[in-house]
């Protein structure tokens, strides 16, 4: 492909991707699958790598991240990012309305109502239509420049291509992680043995401060905009600004309303009290803004907040109850979670008896004592939380909580790794909930899919001393199962049938089922694909592991340490004998020679005798591997015409041999001569 063709293709791909993106975020429709979308994006990225001059600043490939920022630069806001005064009652709102009325005299005014989104405030600057800067609120005067991370928010336009776009303007809004994305993220974390995140807001905040923008991209953040600022903007009301943002492609929550009076505002508040729970993010109230911008100016600001706007906060549903005791749960990975055992109390329609306390730091932060009256709240999190202590009614003889030092299940001394909030029980192979937890993980649908086996039966099998590791399941006899309480012939047959059937699940499922820390389903699939069978994986060094795309050091270390333990190696032998799938299904072998055995290649530019895919296949057929980026470990760069100068420079700097098309051909021909 020449540069001209590449340019055409890049523009066509970008247009397509932008179209699907807009469909998804503005119209809530997806015409293609996620997979197809990713394929388009991958194609674009690969073309841009080959023709770096054609990588435009508003290319949708910017969304996938890939930059590492060690320290975010501090930048001053052009206009300070203020906060809002809060109210909780009708009276407060009427007082606010009274102040507005008094200041505006005879003038008629209207209120623009929006929901108060509970995310992370961001400010984005556009110059000549291009997104040039994304900054956090910081202290209101200065924030962190997190542009690279902000670019990964797919609903945020990288370029505004409407007519009459102001040369410079700033938009502000609230970044958030949609509920379903947050839920999925936590499921994945549980899969790899990590503690789930406590709530979407903090997760969003943490995500936006990550150094690797590729990780940020994978977190699928979204952003609702709620204001547009700039010198000499053509709007006279807030509503016009919102409508304009909507029309040029910003994501605006369709929940706003222009109200004629405080009466209508109060109606709006009531309407959204319950309905807001169906929105894709947490909201904690509404924001009421005087609509006319001239009137806003007339009203002005106090030191901290505008006099033309106010936030009405919905009272979180909470209740006071007594803390009876603190118990401690032990998870599959040995993580200890303290739980508040409460005197039952009615909260938002359900009786609450327990609330998670997360870790020792949280207990210290709340200064919690057994016997205290505590406040429990049900926010967006499904599990209620303890938000505070009623200190005035604290009993005189109460004492600070002594966090446990030994595992409540097996008595082993707990450990706390440096930098982690959680305590762990290190007795991995002897602690009952850890053993049972691993079996539960092993049999789940996404893993070995033994649906005839549940938590209760696992406990029975454990108590009877029949099952300690997954391999024990495959040694169970009909008689052993039949002897369990509640089991008749039919149930026994079912269970045996389910266990037998699991022998057929693919290798990648088995790998995930093992419960190796940090090896979730995606990672398991990548490892299975690369190493093809358990023996090669077990033999792989940390270095080989990290050479697999998307496998980092943390995963590599965890895999290494898992397979270097004797008992795990024995377990693998037993699973092998039990007939589990510990290798990938056969793929058609097209390899004709091993002359390039183990060598890695990057191909770049255009070639006379080969199409790119043809070249890739050739390399593979001769035993080599095609990778996408140039690193110190690369063996060869095959350079076609029009290869970007940056690539050549990088390869030269790292001392990587650069092969011309002819040199590559003769390398392969040598193999043909030898054979
Ligand atoms: S307007 C002068 N509108 O609330 C401040 N803010 O306490 C004007 N927020 O930092 C802000 N939803 O992060 C505005 N619809 C909305 C909002 C909203 C959430 C946040 C924002 C701001 C904080 C102010």
PDB file of N, CA and C in Angstrom, residues 292-384:
ATOM      1  N   UNK A 292     -30.154  32.410  32.883  1.00  0.00           N
ATOM      2  CA  UNK A 292     -29.655  33.530  32.084  1.00  0.00           C
ATOM      3  C   UNK A 292     -28.223  33.899  32.494  1.00  0.00           C
ATOM      4  N   UNK A 293     -27.335  33.955  31.522  1.00  0.00           N
ATOM      5  CA  UNK A 293     -25.924  34.181  31.854  1.00  0.00           C
ATOM      6  C   UNK A 293     -25.669  35.605  32.351  1.00  0.00           C
ATOM      7  N   UNK A 294     -26.464  36.545  31.827  1.00  0.00           N
ATOM      8  CA  UNK A 294     -26.346  37.926  32.305  1.00  0.00           C
ATOM      9  C   UNK A 294     -26.753  37.997  33.771  1.00  0.00           C
ATOM     10  N   UNK A 295     -27.811  37.304  34.104  1.00  0.00           N
ATOM     11  CA  UNK A 295     -28.270  37.283  35.501  1.00  0.00           C
ATOM     12  C   UNK A 295     -27.249  36.574  36.394  1.00  0.00           C
ATOM     13  N   UNK A 296     -26.619  35.529  35.844  1.00  0.00           N
ATOM     14  CA  UNK A 296     -25.572  34.838  36.619  1.00  0.00           C
ATOM     15  C   UNK A 296     -24.480  35.837  36.987  1.00  0.00           C
ATOM     16  N   UNK A 297     -24.105  36.655  36.008  1.00  0.00           N
ATOM     17  CA  UNK A 297     -23.032  37.624  36.238  1.00  0.00           C
ATOM     18  C   UNK A 297     -23.442  38.639  37.301  1.00  0.00           C
ATOM     19  N   UNK A 298     -24.712  39.043  37.192  1.00  0.00           N
ATOM     20  CA  UNK A 298     -25.256  40.002  38.152  1.00  0.00           C
ATOM     21  C   UNK A 298     -25.198  39.440  39.579  1.00  0.00           C
ATOM     22  N   UNK A 299     -25.491  38.141  39.707  1.00  0.00           N
ATOM     23  CA  UNK A 299     -25.512  37.515  41.033  1.00  0.00           C
ATOM     24  C   UNK A 299     -24.100  37.288  41.569  1.00  0.00           C
ATOM     25  N   UNK A 300     -23.178  36.924  40.694  1.00  0.00           N
ATOM     26  CA  UNK A 300     -21.764  36.795  41.090  1.00  0.00           C
ATOM     27  C   UNK A 300     -21.457  35.606  41.983  1.00  0.00           C
ATOM     28  N   UNK A 301     -20.344  35.750  42.699  1.00  0.00           N
ATOM     29  CA  UNK A 301     -19.815  34.620  43.481  1.00  0.00           C
ATOM     30  C   UNK A 301     -19.543  35.017  44.920  1.00  0.00           C
ATOM     31  N   UNK A 302     -19.548  34.056  45.809  1.00  0.00           N
ATOM     32  CA  UNK A 302     -18.915  34.239  47.109  1.00  0.00           C
ATOM     33  C   UNK A 302     -17.491  33.730  46.909  1.00  0.00           C
ATOM     34  N   UNK A 303     -16.702  33.645  47.982  1.00  0.00           N
ATOM     35  CA  UNK A 303     -15.310  33.214  47.818  1.00  0.00           C
ATOM     36  C   UNK A 303     -15.237  31.798  47.266  1.00  0.00           C
ATOM     37  N   UNK A 304     -16.223  30.978  47.613  1.00  0.00           N
ATOM     38  CA  UNK A 304     -16.105  29.564  47.283  1.00  0.00           C
ATOM     39  C   UNK A 304     -17.034  29.089  46.185  1.00  0.00           C
ATOM     40  N   UNK A 305     -18.194  29.758  46.085  1.00  0.00           N
ATOM     41  CA  UNK A 305     -19.194  29.192  45.169  1.00  0.00           C
ATOM     42  C   UNK A 305     -20.047  30.287  44.531  1.00  0.00           C
ATOM     43  N   UNK A 306     -20.698  29.940  43.422  1.00  0.00           N
ATOM     44  CA  UNK A 306     -21.519  30.951  42.748  1.00  0.00           C
ATOM     45  C   UNK A 306     -22.808  31.235  43.535  1.00  0.00           C
ATOM     46  N   UNK A 307     -23.292  32.481  43.444  1.00  0.00           N
ATOM     47  CA  UNK A 307     -24.573  32.801  44.101  1.00  0.00           C
ATOM     48  C   UNK A 307     -25.742  32.429  43.201  1.00  0.00           C
ATOM     49  N   UNK A 308     -25.408  32.036  41.945  1.00  0.00           N
ATOM     50  CA  UNK A 308     -26.473  31.733  40.990  1.00  0.00           C
ATOM     51  C   UNK A 308     -26.801  30.250  40.893  1.00  0.00           C
ATOM     52  N   UNK A 309     -26.142  29.459  41.733  1.00  0.00           N
ATOM     53  CA  UNK A 309     -26.411  28.009  41.669  1.00  0.00           C
ATOM     54  C   UNK A 309     -26.378  27.412  43.058  1.00  0.00           C
ATOM     55  N   UNK A 310     -27.054  26.313  43.208  1.00  0.00           N
ATOM     56  CA  UNK A 310     -27.057  25.618  44.495  1.00  0.00           C
ATOM     57  C   UNK A 310     -27.300  24.131  44.251  1.00  0.00           C
ATOM     58  N   UNK A 311     -26.784  23.322  45.179  1.00  0.00           N
ATOM     59  CA  UNK A 311     -27.033  21.873  45.042  1.00  0.00           C
ATOM     60  C   UNK A 311     -28.041  21.446  46.090  1.00  0.00           C
ATOM     61  N   UNK A 312     -29.049  20.712  45.676  1.00  0.00           N
ATOM     62  CA  UNK A 312     -29.962  20.092  46.635  1.00  0.00           C
ATOM     63  C   UNK A 312     -29.535  18.644  46.752  1.00  0.00           C
ATOM     64  N   UNK A 313     -29.217  18.201  47.958  1.00  0.00           N
ATOM     65  CA  UNK A 313     -28.739  16.828  48.123  1.00  0.00           C
ATOM     66  C   UNK A 313     -29.870  15.954  48.651  1.00  0.00           C
ATOM     67  N   UNK A 314     -30.080  14.835  47.985  1.00  0.00           N
ATOM     68  CA  UNK A 314     -31.034  13.868  48.527  1.00  0.00           C
ATOM     69  C   UNK A 314     -30.391  13.266  49.764  1.00  0.00           C
ATOM     70  N   UNK A 315     -31.169  13.141  50.818  1.00  0.00           N
ATOM     71  CA  UNK A 315     -30.592  12.543  52.034  1.00  0.00           C
ATOM     72  C   UNK A 315     -30.356  11.071  51.751  1.00  0.00           C
ATOM     73  N   UNK A 316     -29.133  10.606  52.030  1.00  0.00           N
ATOM     74  CA  UNK A 316     -28.856   9.180  51.839  1.00  0.00           C
ATOM     75  C   UNK A 316     -29.735   8.434  52.833  1.00  0.00           C
ATOM     76  N   UNK A 317     -30.225   7.284  52.392  1.00  0.00           N
ATOM     77  CA  UNK A 317     -31.080   6.545  53.312  1.00  0.00           C
ATOM     78  C   UNK A 317     -30.197   5.923  54.375  1.00  0.00           C
ATOM     79  N   UNK A 318     -30.379   6.400  55.600  1.00  0.00           N
ATOM     80  CA  UNK A 318     -29.526   5.838  56.650  1.00  0.00           C
ATOM     81  C   UNK A 318     -30.312   5.565  57.918  1.00  0.00           C
ATOM     82  N   UNK A 319     -29.706   4.813  58.790  1.00  0.00           N
ATOM     83  CA  UNK A 319     -30.364   4.463  60.040  1.00  0.00           C
ATOM     84  C   UNK A 319     -29.296   4.294  61.107  1.00  0.00           C
ATOM     85  N   UNK A 320     -29.705   4.436  62.368  1.00  0.00           N
ATOM     86  CA  UNK A 320     -28.755   4.229  63.459  1.00  0.00           C
ATOM     87  C   UNK A 320     -29.047   2.880  64.103  1.00  0.00           C
ATOM     88  N   UNK A 321     -27.998   2.175  64.425  1.00  0.00           N
ATOM     89  CA  UNK A 321     -28.190   0.888  65.104  1.00  0.00           C
ATOM     90  C   UNK A 321     -26.934   0.557  65.899  1.00  0.00           C
ATOM     91  N   UNK A 322     -27.032  -0.516  66.700  1.00  0.00           N
ATOM     92  CA  UNK A 322     -25.885  -0.811  67.563  1.00  0.00           C
ATOM     93  C   UNK A 322     -24.958  -1.847  66.931  1.00  0.00           C
ATOM     94  N   UNK A 323     -23.671  -1.624  67.096  1.00  0.00           N
ATOM     95  CA  UNK A 323     -22.682  -2.588  66.606  1.00  0.00           C
ATOM     96  C   UNK A 323     -22.520  -3.677  67.663  1.00  0.00           C
ATOM     97  N   UNK A 324     -22.982  -4.887  67.317  1.00  0.00           N
ATOM     98  CA  UNK A 324     -22.922  -5.976  68.308  1.00  0.00           C
ATOM     99  C   UNK A 324     -21.527  -6.581  68.405  1.00  0.00           C
ATOM    100  N   UNK A 325     -20.947  -6.812  67.249  1.00  0.00           N
ATOM    101  CA  UNK A 325     -19.600  -7.399  67.254  1.00  0.00           C
ATOM    102  C   UNK A 325     -18.974  -7.224  65.873  1.00  0.00           C
ATOM    103  N   UNK A 326     -17.718  -7.568  65.804  1.00  0.00           N
ATOM    104  CA  UNK A 326     -17.055  -7.572  64.492  1.00  0.00           C
ATOM    105  C   UNK A 326     -16.600  -9.008  64.228  1.00  0.00           C
ATOM    106  N   UNK A 327     -16.987  -9.531  63.075  1.00  0.00           N
ATOM    107  CA  UNK A 327     -16.508 -10.864  62.709  1.00  0.00           C
ATOM    108  C   UNK A 327     -15.567 -10.721  61.516  1.00  0.00           C
ATOM    109  N   UNK A 328     -14.881 -11.792  61.214  1.00  0.00           N
ATOM    110  CA  UNK A 328     -13.887 -11.719  60.138  1.00  0.00           C
ATOM    111  C   UNK A 328     -14.091 -12.863  59.160  1.00  0.00           C
ATOM    112  N   UNK A 329     -14.158 -12.495  57.871  1.00  0.00           N
ATOM    113  CA  UNK A 329     -14.338 -13.515  56.841  1.00  0.00           C
ATOM    114  C   UNK A 329     -13.018 -13.778  56.131  1.00  0.00           C
ATOM    115  N   UNK A 330     -12.829 -15.032  55.752  1.00  0.00           N
ATOM    116  CA  UNK A 330     -11.606 -15.383  55.028  1.00  0.00           C
ATOM    117  C   UNK A 330     -11.986 -15.786  53.613  1.00  0.00           C
ATOM    118  N   UNK A 331     -11.406 -15.113  52.629  1.00  0.00           N
ATOM    119  CA  UNK A 331     -11.739 -15.393  51.228  1.00  0.00           C
ATOM    120  C   UNK A 331     -10.863 -16.482  50.620  1.00  0.00           C
ATOM    121  N   UNK A 332     -11.114 -16.782  49.353  1.00  0.00           N
ATOM    122  CA  UNK A 332     -10.373 -17.828  48.633  1.00  0.00           C
ATOM    123  C   UNK A 332      -8.873 -17.592  48.615  1.00  0.00           C
ATOM    124  N   UNK A 333      -8.482 -16.308  48.602  1.00  0.00           N
ATOM    125  CA  UNK A 333      -7.055 -16.013  48.535  1.00  0.00           C
ATOM    126  C   UNK A 333      -6.466 -15.778  49.924  1.00  0.00           C
ATOM    127  N   UNK A 334      -7.289 -15.959  50.945  1.00  0.00           N
ATOM    128  CA  UNK A 334      -6.805 -15.753  52.298  1.00  0.00           C
ATOM    129  C   UNK A 334      -7.017 -14.327  52.792  1.00  0.00           C
ATOM    130  N   UNK A 335      -7.597 -13.465  51.951  1.00  0.00           N
ATOM    131  CA  UNK A 335      -7.830 -12.075  52.366  1.00  0.00           C
ATOM    132  C   UNK A 335      -8.873 -12.045  53.487  1.00  0.00           C
ATOM    133  N   UNK A 336      -8.582 -11.230  54.496  1.00  0.00           N
ATOM    134  CA  UNK A 336      -9.480 -11.128  55.649  1.00  0.00           C
ATOM    135  C   UNK A 336     -10.367  -9.899  55.475  1.00  0.00           C
ATOM    136  N   UNK A 337     -11.679 -10.064  55.588  1.00  0.00           N
ATOM    137  CA  UNK A 337     -12.590  -8.920  55.531  1.00  0.00           C
ATOM    138  C   UNK A 337     -13.355  -8.814  56.840  1.00  0.00           C
ATOM    139  N   UNK A 338     -13.188  -7.686  57.555  1.00  0.00           N
ATOM    140  CA  UNK A 338     -13.972  -7.515  58.780  1.00  0.00           C
ATOM    141  C   UNK A 338     -15.417  -7.142  58.447  1.00  0.00           C
ATOM    142  N   UNK A 339     -16.347  -7.684  59.235  1.00  0.00           N
ATOM    143  CA  UNK A 339     -17.762  -7.448  58.980  1.00  0.00           C
ATOM    144  C   UNK A 339     -18.415  -6.929  60.258  1.00  0.00           C
ATOM    145  N   UNK A 340     -19.192  -5.862  60.115  1.00  0.00           N
ATOM    146  CA  UNK A 340     -19.914  -5.331  61.284  1.00  0.00           C
ATOM    147  C   UNK A 340     -21.182  -6.154  61.480  1.00  0.00           C
ATOM    148  N   UNK A 341     -21.346  -6.751  62.661  1.00  0.00           N
ATOM    149  CA  UNK A 341     -22.573  -7.488  62.987  1.00  0.00           C
ATOM    150  C   UNK A 341     -23.455  -6.511  63.755  1.00  0.00           C
ATOM    151  N   UNK A 342     -24.609  -6.195  63.179  1.00  0.00           N
ATOM    152  CA  UNK A 342     -25.435  -5.103  63.707  1.00  0.00           C
ATOM    153  C   UNK A 342     -26.726  -5.606  64.317  1.00  0.00           C
ATOM    154  N   UNK A 343     -27.276  -4.805  65.205  1.00  0.00           N
ATOM    155  CA  UNK A 343     -28.642  -5.084  65.644  1.00  0.00           C
ATOM    156  C   UNK A 343     -29.531  -4.816  64.442  1.00  0.00           C
ATOM    157  N   UNK A 344     -30.395  -5.778  64.055  1.00  0.00           N
ATOM    158  CA  UNK A 344     -31.151  -5.613  62.815  1.00  0.00           C
ATOM    159  C   UNK A 344     -31.904  -4.277  62.772  1.00  0.00           C
ATOM    160  N   UNK A 345     -31.843  -3.609  61.622  1.00  0.00           N
ATOM    161  CA  UNK A 345     -32.504  -2.314  61.490  1.00  0.00           C
ATOM    162  C   UNK A 345     -33.080  -2.204  60.079  1.00  0.00           C
ATOM    163  N   UNK A 346     -34.238  -1.532  59.984  1.00  0.00           N
ATOM    164  CA  UNK A 346     -34.885  -1.397  58.682  1.00  0.00           C
ATOM    165  C   UNK A 346     -34.269  -0.220  57.919  1.00  0.00           C
ATOM    166  N   UNK A 347     -33.819  -0.514  56.691  1.00  0.00           N
ATOM    167  CA  UNK A 347     -33.178   0.543  55.902  1.00  0.00           C
ATOM    168  C   UNK A 347     -33.610   0.394  54.449  1.00  0.00           C
ATOM    169  N   UNK A 348     -34.246   1.439  53.941  1.00  0.00           N
ATOM    170  CA  UNK A 348     -34.726   1.456  52.547  1.00  0.00           C
ATOM    171  C   UNK A 348     -35.432   0.149  52.174  1.00  0.00           C
ATOM    172  N   UNK A 349     -36.329  -0.278  53.048  1.00  0.00           N
ATOM    173  CA  UNK A 349     -37.167  -1.419  52.707  1.00  0.00           C
ATOM    174  C   UNK A 349     -36.610  -2.794  53.049  1.00  0.00           C
ATOM    175  N   UNK A 350     -35.339  -2.868  53.465  1.00  0.00           N
ATOM    176  CA  UNK A 350     -34.822  -4.194  53.847  1.00  0.00           C
ATOM    177  C   UNK A 350     -34.219  -4.143  55.244  1.00  0.00           C
ATOM    178  N   UNK A 351     -34.151  -5.322  55.866  1.00  0.00           N
ATOM    179  CA  UNK A 351     -33.547  -5.372  57.192  1.00  0.00           C
ATOM    180  C   UNK A 351     -32.049  -5.580  57.039  1.00  0.00           C
ATOM    181  N   UNK A 352     -31.292  -4.704  57.665  1.00  0.00           N
ATOM    182  CA  UNK A 352     -29.832  -4.796  57.576  1.00  0.00           C
ATOM    183  C   UNK A 352     -29.281  -5.364  58.877  1.00  0.00           C
ATOM    184  N   UNK A 353     -28.449  -6.399  58.753  1.00  0.00           N
ATOM    185  CA  UNK A 353     -27.848  -7.006  59.944  1.00  0.00           C
ATOM    186  C   UNK A 353     -26.326  -6.954  59.902  1.00  0.00           C
ATOM    187  N   UNK A 354     -25.790  -6.801  58.671  1.00  0.00           N
ATOM    188  CA  UNK A 354     -24.333  -6.842  58.538  1.00  0.00           C
ATOM    189  C   UNK A 354     -23.883  -5.766  57.551  1.00  0.00           C
ATOM    190  N   UNK A 355     -22.678  -5.288  57.743  1.00  0.00           N
ATOM    191  CA  UNK A 355     -22.116  -4.330  56.784  1.00  0.00           C
ATOM    192  C   UNK A 355     -20.621  -4.587  56.681  1.00  0.00           C
ATOM    193  N   UNK A 356     -20.078  -4.444  55.462  1.00  0.00           N
ATOM    194  CA  UNK A 356     -18.643  -4.693  55.287  1.00  0.00           C
ATOM    195  C   UNK A 356     -17.853  -3.530  55.889  1.00  0.00           C
ATOM    196  N   UNK A 357     -16.744  -3.852  56.532  1.00  0.00           N
ATOM    197  CA  UNK A 357     -15.875  -2.782  57.062  1.00  0.00           C
ATOM    198  C   UNK A 357     -14.562  -2.715  56.285  1.00  0.00           C
ATOM    199  N   UNK A 358     -14.464  -3.484  55.232  1.00  0.00           N
ATOM    200  CA  UNK A 358     -13.333  -3.482  54.288  1.00  0.00           C
ATOM    201  C   UNK A 358     -11.994  -3.970  54.849  1.00  0.00           C
ATOM    202  N   UNK A 359     -11.415  -3.214  55.792  1.00  0.00           N
ATOM    203  CA  UNK A 359     -10.084  -3.596  56.308  1.00  0.00           C
ATOM    204  C   UNK A 359      -9.811  -2.858  57.623  1.00  0.00           C
ATOM    205  N   UNK A 360      -8.639  -3.118  58.183  1.00  0.00           N
ATOM    206  CA  UNK A 360      -8.301  -2.540  59.491  1.00  0.00           C
ATOM    207  C   UNK A 360      -8.261  -1.012  59.443  1.00  0.00           C
ATOM    208  N   UNK A 361      -7.806  -0.464  58.336  1.00  0.00           N
ATOM    209  CA  UNK A 361      -7.719   1.004  58.231  1.00  0.00           C
ATOM    210  C   UNK A 361      -9.093   1.649  58.379  1.00  0.00           C
ATOM    211  N   UNK A 362     -10.099   0.992  57.796  1.00  0.00           N
ATOM    212  CA  UNK A 362     -11.446   1.546  57.825  1.00  0.00           C
ATOM    213  C   UNK A 362     -11.973   1.571  59.267  1.00  0.00           C
ATOM    214  N   UNK A 363     -11.674   0.535  60.025  1.00  0.00           N
ATOM    215  CA  UNK A 363     -12.117   0.487  61.429  1.00  0.00           C
ATOM    216  C   UNK A 363     -11.443   1.615  62.215  1.00  0.00           C
ATOM    217  N   UNK A 364     -10.160   1.827  61.918  1.00  0.00           N
ATOM    218  CA  UNK A 364      -9.424   2.888  62.608  1.00  0.00           C
ATOM    219  C   UNK A 364      -9.969   4.253  62.191  1.00  0.00           C
ATOM    220  N   UNK A 365     -10.251   4.406  60.902  1.00  0.00           N
ATOM    221  CA  UNK A 365     -10.747   5.688  60.388  1.00  0.00           C
ATOM    222  C   UNK A 365     -12.060   6.066  61.050  1.00  0.00           C
ATOM    223  N   UNK A 366     -12.923   5.053  61.246  1.00  0.00           N
ATOM    224  CA  UNK A 366     -14.225   5.315  61.863  1.00  0.00           C
ATOM    225  C   UNK A 366     -14.116   5.385  63.384  1.00  0.00           C
ATOM    226  N   UNK A 367     -12.978   4.997  63.921  1.00  0.00           N
ATOM    227  CA  UNK A 367     -12.770   4.866  65.363  1.00  0.00           C
ATOM    228  C   UNK A 367     -13.916   4.045  65.971  1.00  0.00           C
ATOM    229  N   UNK A 368     -14.103   2.872  65.439  1.00  0.00           N
ATOM    230  CA  UNK A 368     -15.243   2.028  65.790  1.00  0.00           C
ATOM    231  C   UNK A 368     -14.985   1.230  67.060  1.00  0.00           C
ATOM    232  N   UNK A 369     -16.028   1.117  67.897  1.00  0.00           N
ATOM    233  CA  UNK A 369     -15.909   0.266  69.088  1.00  0.00           C
ATOM    234  C   UNK A 369     -17.143  -0.601  69.201  1.00  0.00           C
ATOM    235  N   UNK A 370     -16.952  -1.833  69.655  1.00  0.00           N
ATOM    236  CA  UNK A 370     -18.099  -2.722  69.831  1.00  0.00           C
ATOM    237  C   UNK A 370     -19.024  -2.101  70.873  1.00  0.00           C
ATOM    238  N   UNK A 371     -20.337  -2.098  70.607  1.00  0.00           N
ATOM    239  CA  UNK A 371     -21.307  -1.483  71.519  1.00  0.00           C
ATOM    240  C   UNK A 371     -21.708  -0.083  71.070  1.00  0.00           C
ATOM    241  N   UNK A 372     -20.950   0.516  70.147  1.00  0.00           N
ATOM    242  CA  UNK A 372     -21.262   1.863  69.647  1.00  0.00           C
ATOM    243  C   UNK A 372     -22.594   1.885  68.898  1.00  0.00           C
ATOM    244  N   UNK A 373     -23.263   3.066  68.950  1.00  0.00           N
ATOM    245  CA  UNK A 373     -24.375   3.293  68.027  1.00  0.00           C
ATOM    246  C   UNK A 373     -23.714   3.781  66.737  1.00  0.00           C
ATOM    247  N   UNK A 374     -24.032   3.124  65.626  1.00  0.00           N
ATOM    248  CA  UNK A 374     -23.395   3.516  64.367  1.00  0.00           C
ATOM    249  C   UNK A 374     -24.453   3.887  63.335  1.00  0.00           C
ATOM    250  N   UNK A 375     -24.042   4.673  62.332  1.00  0.00           N
ATOM    251  CA  UNK A 375     -24.943   5.003  61.227  1.00  0.00           C
ATOM    252  C   UNK A 375     -24.639   4.082  60.063  1.00  0.00           C
ATOM    253  N   UNK A 376     -25.690   3.485  59.538  1.00  0.00           N
ATOM    254  CA  UNK A 376     -25.488   2.681  58.328  1.00  0.00           C
ATOM    255  C   UNK A 376     -26.230   3.347  57.184  1.00  0.00           C
ATOM    256  N   UNK A 377     -25.645   3.236  56.028  1.00  0.00           N
ATOM    257  CA  UNK A 377     -26.165   3.945  54.873  1.00  0.00           C
ATOM    258  C   UNK A 377     -26.202   2.998  53.694  1.00  0.00           C
ATOM    259  N   UNK A 378     -27.220   3.206  52.860  1.00  0.00           N
ATOM    260  CA  UNK A 378     -27.261   2.424  51.636  1.00  0.00           C
ATOM    261  C   UNK A 378     -27.095   3.408  50.497  1.00  0.00           C
ATOM    262  N   UNK A 379     -25.931   3.409  49.924  1.00  0.00           N
ATOM    263  CA  UNK A 379     -25.691   4.303  48.799  1.00  0.00           C
ATOM    264  C   UNK A 379     -25.873   3.516  47.537  1.00  0.00           C
ATOM    265  N   UNK A 380     -24.972   3.749  46.594  1.00  0.00           N
ATOM    266  CA  UNK A 380     -25.032   3.011  45.350  1.00  0.00           C
ATOM    267  C   UNK A 380     -24.518   1.602  45.541  1.00  0.00           C
ATOM    268  N   UNK A 381     -23.705   1.428  46.577  1.00  0.00           N
ATOM    269  CA  UNK A 381     -23.136   0.110  46.781  1.00  0.00           C
ATOM    270  C   UNK A 381     -24.232  -0.817  47.267  1.00  0.00           C
ATOM    271  N   UNK A 382     -24.153  -2.041  46.828  1.00  0.00           N
ATOM    272  CA  UNK A 382     -25.211  -2.984  47.171  1.00  0.00           C
ATOM    273  C   UNK A 382     -25.134  -3.335  48.657  1.00  0.00           C
ATOM    274  N   UNK A 383     -23.901  -3.436  49.138  1.00  0.00           N
ATOM    275  CA  UNK A 383     -23.724  -3.766  50.552  1.00  0.00           C
ATOM    276  C   UNK A 383     -23.798  -2.469  51.351  1.00  0.00           C
ATOM    277  N   UNK A 384     -24.601  -2.462  52.423  1.00  0.00           N
ATOM    278  CA  UNK A 384     -24.677  -1.220  53.209  1.00  0.00           C
ATOM    279  C   UNK A 384     -23.341  -0.923  53.884  1.00  0.00           C
TER     280      UNK A 384
END
